XYZ file of C-alpha atoms in Angstrom:
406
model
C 59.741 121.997 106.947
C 61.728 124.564 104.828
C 61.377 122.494 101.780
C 57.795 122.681 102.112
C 57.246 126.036 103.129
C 59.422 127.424 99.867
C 57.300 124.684 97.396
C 53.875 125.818 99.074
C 55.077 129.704 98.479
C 56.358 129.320 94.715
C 52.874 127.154 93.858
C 50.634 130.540 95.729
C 52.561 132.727 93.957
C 51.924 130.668 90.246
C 48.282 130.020 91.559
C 47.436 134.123 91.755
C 49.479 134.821 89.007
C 46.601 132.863 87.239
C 44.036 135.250 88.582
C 46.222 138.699 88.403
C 45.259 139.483 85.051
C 41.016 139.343 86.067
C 42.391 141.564 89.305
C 44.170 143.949 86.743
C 41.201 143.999 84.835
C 38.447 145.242 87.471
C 41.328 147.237 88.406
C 40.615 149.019 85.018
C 43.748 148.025 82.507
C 42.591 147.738 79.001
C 43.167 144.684 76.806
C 46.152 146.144 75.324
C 48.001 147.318 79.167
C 46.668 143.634 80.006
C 48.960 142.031 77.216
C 51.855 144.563 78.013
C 51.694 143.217 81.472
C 51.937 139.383 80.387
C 54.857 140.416 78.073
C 56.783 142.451 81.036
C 56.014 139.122 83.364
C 57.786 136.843 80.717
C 60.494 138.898 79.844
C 61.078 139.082 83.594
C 61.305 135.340 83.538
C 63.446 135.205 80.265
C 66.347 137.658 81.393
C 67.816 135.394 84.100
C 68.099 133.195 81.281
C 70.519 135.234 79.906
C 72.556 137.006 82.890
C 75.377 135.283 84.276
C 74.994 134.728 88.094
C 78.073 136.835 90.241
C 80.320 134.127 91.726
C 81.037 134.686 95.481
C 77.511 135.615 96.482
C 75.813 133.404 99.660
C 73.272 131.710 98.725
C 71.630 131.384 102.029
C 71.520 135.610 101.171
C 70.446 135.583 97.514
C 67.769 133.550 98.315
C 66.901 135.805 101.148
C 66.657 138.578 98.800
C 64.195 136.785 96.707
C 61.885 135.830 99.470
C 61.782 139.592 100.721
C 61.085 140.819 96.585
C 58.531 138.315 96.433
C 56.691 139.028 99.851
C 56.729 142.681 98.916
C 55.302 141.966 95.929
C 52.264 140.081 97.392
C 52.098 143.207 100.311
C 51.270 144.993 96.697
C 48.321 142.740 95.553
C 46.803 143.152 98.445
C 47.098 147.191 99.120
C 46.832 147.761 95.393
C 43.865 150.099 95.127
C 44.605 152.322 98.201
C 48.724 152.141 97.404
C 47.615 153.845 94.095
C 45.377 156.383 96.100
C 48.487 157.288 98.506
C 50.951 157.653 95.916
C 49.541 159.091 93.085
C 49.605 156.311 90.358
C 47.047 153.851 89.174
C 46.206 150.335 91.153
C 46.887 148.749 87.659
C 50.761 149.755 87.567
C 51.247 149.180 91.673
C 49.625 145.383 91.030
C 52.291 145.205 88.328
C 54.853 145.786 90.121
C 53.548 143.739 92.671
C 53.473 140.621 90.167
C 57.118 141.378 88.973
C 58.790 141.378 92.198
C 56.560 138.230 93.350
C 57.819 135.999 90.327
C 62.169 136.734 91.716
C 60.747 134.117 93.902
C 60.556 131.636 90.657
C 63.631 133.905 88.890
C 65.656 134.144 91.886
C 64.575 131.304 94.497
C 64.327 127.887 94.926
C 62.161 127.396 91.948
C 64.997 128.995 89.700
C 67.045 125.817 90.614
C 64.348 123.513 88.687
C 65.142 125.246 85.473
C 68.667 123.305 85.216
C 67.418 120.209 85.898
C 67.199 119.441 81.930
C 70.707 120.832 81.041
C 71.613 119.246 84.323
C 70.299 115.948 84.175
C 72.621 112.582 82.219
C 71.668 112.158 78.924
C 70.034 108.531 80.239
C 67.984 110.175 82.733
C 66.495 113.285 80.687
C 63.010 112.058 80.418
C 62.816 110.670 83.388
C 64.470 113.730 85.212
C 61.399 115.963 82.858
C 58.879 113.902 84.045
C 59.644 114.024 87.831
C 60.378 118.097 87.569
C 56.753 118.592 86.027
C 55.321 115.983 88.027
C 56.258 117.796 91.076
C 55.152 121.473 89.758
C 51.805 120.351 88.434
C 50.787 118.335 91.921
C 52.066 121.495 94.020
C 49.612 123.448 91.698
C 46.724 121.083 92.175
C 46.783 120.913 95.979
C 46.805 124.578 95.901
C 43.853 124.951 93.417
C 41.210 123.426 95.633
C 41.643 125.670 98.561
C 41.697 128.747 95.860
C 38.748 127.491 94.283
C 36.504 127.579 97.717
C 37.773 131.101 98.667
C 36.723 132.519 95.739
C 33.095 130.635 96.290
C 32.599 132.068 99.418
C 33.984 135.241 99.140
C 33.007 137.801 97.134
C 33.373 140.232 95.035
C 36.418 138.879 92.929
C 38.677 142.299 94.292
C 37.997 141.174 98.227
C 38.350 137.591 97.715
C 41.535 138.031 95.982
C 43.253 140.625 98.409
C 42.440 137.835 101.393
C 44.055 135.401 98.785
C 47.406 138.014 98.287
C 47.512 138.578 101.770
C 48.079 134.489 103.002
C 50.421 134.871 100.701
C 52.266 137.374 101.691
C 52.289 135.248 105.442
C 53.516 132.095 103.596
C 56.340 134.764 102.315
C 57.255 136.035 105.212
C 57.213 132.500 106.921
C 58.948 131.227 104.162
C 61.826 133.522 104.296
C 62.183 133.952 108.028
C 62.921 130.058 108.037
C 65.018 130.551 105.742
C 67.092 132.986 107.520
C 66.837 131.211 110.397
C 67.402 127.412 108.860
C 69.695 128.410 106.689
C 72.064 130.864 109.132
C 71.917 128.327 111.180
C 73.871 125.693 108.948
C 70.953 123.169 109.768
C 69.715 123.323 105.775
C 71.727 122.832 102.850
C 71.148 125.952 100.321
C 72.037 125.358 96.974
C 75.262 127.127 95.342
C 73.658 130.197 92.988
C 77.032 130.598 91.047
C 76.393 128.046 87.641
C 77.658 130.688 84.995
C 74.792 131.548 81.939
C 75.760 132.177 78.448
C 75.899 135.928 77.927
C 74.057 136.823 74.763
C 77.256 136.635 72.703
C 77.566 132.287 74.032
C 73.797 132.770 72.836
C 74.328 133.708 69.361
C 77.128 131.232 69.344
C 75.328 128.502 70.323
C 72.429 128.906 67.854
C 75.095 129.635 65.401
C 76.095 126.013 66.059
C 72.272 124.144 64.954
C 72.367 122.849 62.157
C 68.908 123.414 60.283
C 67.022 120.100 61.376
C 67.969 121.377 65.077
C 66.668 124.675 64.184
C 63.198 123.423 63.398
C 62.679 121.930 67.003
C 64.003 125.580 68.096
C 61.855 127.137 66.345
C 58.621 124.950 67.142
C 59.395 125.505 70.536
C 59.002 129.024 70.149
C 55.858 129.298 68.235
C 54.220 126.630 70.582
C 55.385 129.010 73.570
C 54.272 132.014 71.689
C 51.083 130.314 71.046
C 50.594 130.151 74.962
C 51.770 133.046 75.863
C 49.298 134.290 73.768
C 46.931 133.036 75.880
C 47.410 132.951 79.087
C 46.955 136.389 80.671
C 43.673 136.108 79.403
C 42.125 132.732 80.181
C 40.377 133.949 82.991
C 38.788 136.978 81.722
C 37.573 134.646 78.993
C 36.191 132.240 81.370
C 34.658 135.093 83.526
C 33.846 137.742 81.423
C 33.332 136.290 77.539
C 31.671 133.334 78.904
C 30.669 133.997 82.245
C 29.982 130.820 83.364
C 29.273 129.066 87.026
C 28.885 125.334 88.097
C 25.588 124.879 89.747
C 26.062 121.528 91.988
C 23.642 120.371 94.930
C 25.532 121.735 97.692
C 26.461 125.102 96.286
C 26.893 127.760 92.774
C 30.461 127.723 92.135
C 30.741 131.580 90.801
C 32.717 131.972 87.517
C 36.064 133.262 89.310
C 36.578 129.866 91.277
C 35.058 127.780 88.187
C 37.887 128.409 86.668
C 39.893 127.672 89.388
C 37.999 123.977 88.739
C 38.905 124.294 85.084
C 42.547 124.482 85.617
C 42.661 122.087 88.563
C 41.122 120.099 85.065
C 43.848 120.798 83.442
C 46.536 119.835 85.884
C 45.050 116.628 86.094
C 45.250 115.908 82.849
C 49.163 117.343 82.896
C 50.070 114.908 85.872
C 48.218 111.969 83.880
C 50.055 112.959 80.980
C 53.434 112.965 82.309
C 52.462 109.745 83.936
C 51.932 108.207 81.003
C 53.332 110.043 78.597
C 56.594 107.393 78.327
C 54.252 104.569 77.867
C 52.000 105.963 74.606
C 55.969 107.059 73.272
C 56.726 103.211 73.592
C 53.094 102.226 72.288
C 52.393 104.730 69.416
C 55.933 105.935 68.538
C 57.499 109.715 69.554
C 56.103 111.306 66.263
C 52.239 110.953 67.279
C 52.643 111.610 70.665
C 54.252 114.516 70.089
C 51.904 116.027 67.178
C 49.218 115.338 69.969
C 51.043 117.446 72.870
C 51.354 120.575 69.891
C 47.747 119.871 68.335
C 46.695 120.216 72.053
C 48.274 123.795 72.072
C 47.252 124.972 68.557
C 43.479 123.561 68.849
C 43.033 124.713 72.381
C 42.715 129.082 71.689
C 39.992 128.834 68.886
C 38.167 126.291 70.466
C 37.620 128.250 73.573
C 36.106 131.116 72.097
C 34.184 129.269 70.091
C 32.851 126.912 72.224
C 28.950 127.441 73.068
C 29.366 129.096 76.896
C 28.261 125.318 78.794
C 30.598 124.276 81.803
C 30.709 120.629 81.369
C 32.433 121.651 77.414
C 34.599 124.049 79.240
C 35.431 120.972 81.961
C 36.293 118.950 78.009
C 38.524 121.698 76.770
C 40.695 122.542 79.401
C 40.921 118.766 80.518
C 42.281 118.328 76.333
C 44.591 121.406 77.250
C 46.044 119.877 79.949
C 46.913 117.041 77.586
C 49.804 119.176 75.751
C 52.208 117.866 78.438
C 52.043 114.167 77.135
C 54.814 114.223 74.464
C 56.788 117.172 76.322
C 59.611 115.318 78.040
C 59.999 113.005 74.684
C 60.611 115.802 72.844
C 62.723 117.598 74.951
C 64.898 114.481 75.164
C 65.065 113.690 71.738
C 65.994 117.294 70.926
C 68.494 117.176 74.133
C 70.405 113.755 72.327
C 70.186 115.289 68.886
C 72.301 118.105 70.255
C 75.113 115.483 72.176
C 74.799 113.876 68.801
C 75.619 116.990 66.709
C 77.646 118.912 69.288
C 79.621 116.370 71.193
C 81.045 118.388 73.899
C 79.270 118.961 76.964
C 79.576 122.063 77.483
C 78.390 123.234 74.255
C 75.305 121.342 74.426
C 74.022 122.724 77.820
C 75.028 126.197 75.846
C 72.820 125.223 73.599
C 69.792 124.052 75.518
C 70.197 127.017 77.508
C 69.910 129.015 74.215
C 67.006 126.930 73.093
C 65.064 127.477 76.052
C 65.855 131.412 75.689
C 64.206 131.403 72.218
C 60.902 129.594 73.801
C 60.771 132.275 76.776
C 61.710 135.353 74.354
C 59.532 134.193 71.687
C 56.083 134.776 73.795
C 57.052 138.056 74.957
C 56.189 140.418 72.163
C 53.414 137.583 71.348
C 51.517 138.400 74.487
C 51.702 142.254 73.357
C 50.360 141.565 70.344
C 47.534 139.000 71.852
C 46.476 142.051 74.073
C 46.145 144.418 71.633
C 43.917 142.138 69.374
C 41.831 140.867 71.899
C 40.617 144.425 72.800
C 39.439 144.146 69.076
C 38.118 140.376 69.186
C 38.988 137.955 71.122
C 38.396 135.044 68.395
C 41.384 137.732 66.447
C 43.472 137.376 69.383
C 42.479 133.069 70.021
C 42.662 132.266 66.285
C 46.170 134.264 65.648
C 47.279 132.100 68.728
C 46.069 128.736 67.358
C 47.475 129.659 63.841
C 50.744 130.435 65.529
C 50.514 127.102 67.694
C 49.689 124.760 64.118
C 52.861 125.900 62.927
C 54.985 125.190 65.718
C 53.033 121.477 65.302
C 54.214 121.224 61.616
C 57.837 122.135 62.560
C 57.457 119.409 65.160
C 57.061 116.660 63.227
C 59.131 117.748 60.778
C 61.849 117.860 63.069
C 60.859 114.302 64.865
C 60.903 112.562 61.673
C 63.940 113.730 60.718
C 66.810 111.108 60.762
């Protein structure tokens, strides 16, 4: 029961962080407070990269902690606009703060504890181990997207349909974290141990310090592909809504633009689980190097294409569906660059230093991207898509020059 109630909360929580940047937007942030946001949101999620966890602390109560934050931070979403009224400040910065304090769930929580299952996992069992993690995450986010998708059809406007959305899950929050307290004080559930020590940012510098230059390619193409998404992603749904304003007509009923593209990224996650399905197959088929260039062409093609594109659904369906396809060489890659580092490092330790590094660069790297992506896109949106797909074709050409290197 617990398990389900925490994966259920962390895949609501992912699920309207999709649509908080459309809810910000009616709200009335600009383009440029909309990319500030997205930057704030993924530097949230990069610093407990970086911060050593205090040793000593119960788990059962840090976790706790996190479930309140997060709750509270839903309460927000949904009392936005008259929280900004009472106090004095703009919805825009009381949504905000909402969003921050719902992702400590993912920081903080039980999803936190999927972050180590790379650096984690035996060196046998890494792309098996990334396959199952994403597996799970992508088919919590699909069950969750259907449901989403037919509130926001028969609800309306966007603002009421997406405070009835923030406020079942602030209930899942609550009921999440009152069985916890309950479960958990009880000694009837097993909590997980919250001390693993992080590398400080001096272990960081060491640890990159440490690559040699072939290893600092697939660094570095990690980071521009991340940048390239970050880019992108606080604004996905104002492109879908707004720039192309597009429905699905179908026999039974007009699926408004706010829940089509609740359809377009249940497209997506389809084509992520089937590409994680099947992803180990085309490696042993076609070799690492093309499936890989096909997960990064995925990312780099995907921005331009979508503003380009002619404003018809079934295209939109095509696109996202070939952006979902990004995951397919993802766990290959991760595990080749995972036994590249045992190879070059040796000692255990130093190589989950160094993967922990690695993945610091990726989060850190999309931060002052998604800054950048705002303030363009209040200019053009094709500046702000074609920057990101530019960014994303040269984290492809550092990929395969780091695959095919011996």
């Amino acid at each position: 029961m617990l398990g389900g109630l925490t994966l259920l909360f962390t895949v609501a929580v992912r699920v309207a962080e999709l649509y908080v940047p459309q809810y910000l937007n009616l709200l009335g942030a600009s383009a440029a407070s909309l990319g500030g946001y997205a930057a704030l949101a993924l530097l949230v999620e990069a610093v407990p990269s970086l911060s050593a966890e205090r040793r000593g602390v119960d788990s059962v109560a840090a976790l706790l902690a996190a479930g309140c934050a997060a709750t509270l931070g839903a309460f927000l979403w949904l009392f936005a606009g008259a929280a900004g009224a009472v106090l004095g400040v703009s919805g825009v910065v009381v949504a905000t703060a909402g969003s921050l304090l719902a992702r400590t769930w993912g920081t903080h929580g039980p999803g936190a504890l999927f972050d180590d299952a790379l650096v984690d996992a035996e060196h046998a069992r890494v792309t098996e181990t990334l396959t199952e993690v994403g597996a799970l995450k992508q088919a919590g986010l699909l069950a969750v997207l259907a449901p989403t998708a037919a509130l926001f059809t028969a609800v309306s406007p966007f603002v009421t349909a997406f405070s009835v959305y923030a406020a079942v899950v602030a209930a899942l929050g609550a009921t999440a974290t009152v069985a916890l307290a309950v479960l958990g004080g009880s000694g009837d559930v097993e909590t997980p141990a919250v001390d693993r020590p992080r590398p400080e940012l001096g272990g960081v510098r060491a640890a990159l310090d440490d690559l040699t230059v072939p290893l600092w390619r697939g660094v570095a193409a990690g980071g521009l592909v991340a940048a390239a998404e970050g880019m992108v992603s606080a604004f996905l749904v104002i492109v879908v809504v707004e720039y192309h304003a597009v429905g699905l007509a179908t026999p039974l009923v007009d699926v408004p633009p706010t829940a089509f593209f609740g359809v377009l990224v249940a497209a997506e996650t389809t084509a992520a689980l089937a590409s994680l399905a099947f992803g180990s197959r085309l490696v042993r088929a076609a070799g690492t190097v093309p499936v890989v260039a096909a997960g990064a062409a995925a990312t780099a093609a995907f921005p331009a294409a979508l503003v380009l594109a002619p404003s018809n659904p079934p295209l939109l369906l095509a696109l996202f569906t070939a952006y979902g396809a990004r995951f397919v060489g993802r766990p290959a890659r991760d595990a080749l660059f995972a036994g590249r580092l045992r190879a070059a490092l040796g000692d255990d330790e130093s190589v989950r230093d160094a993967l922990r590094a690695s993945r610091l660069v990726r989060r850190g790297a999309a931060v002052p991207a998604a800054f950048a992506a705002g303030v363009l896109y209040g200019a053009s949106p094709l500046a702000a898509f074609g920057l990101a797909s530019l960014v994303g074709a040269a984290g492809l050409w550092l990929y395969v020059r780091f695959v095919r290197a011996e």
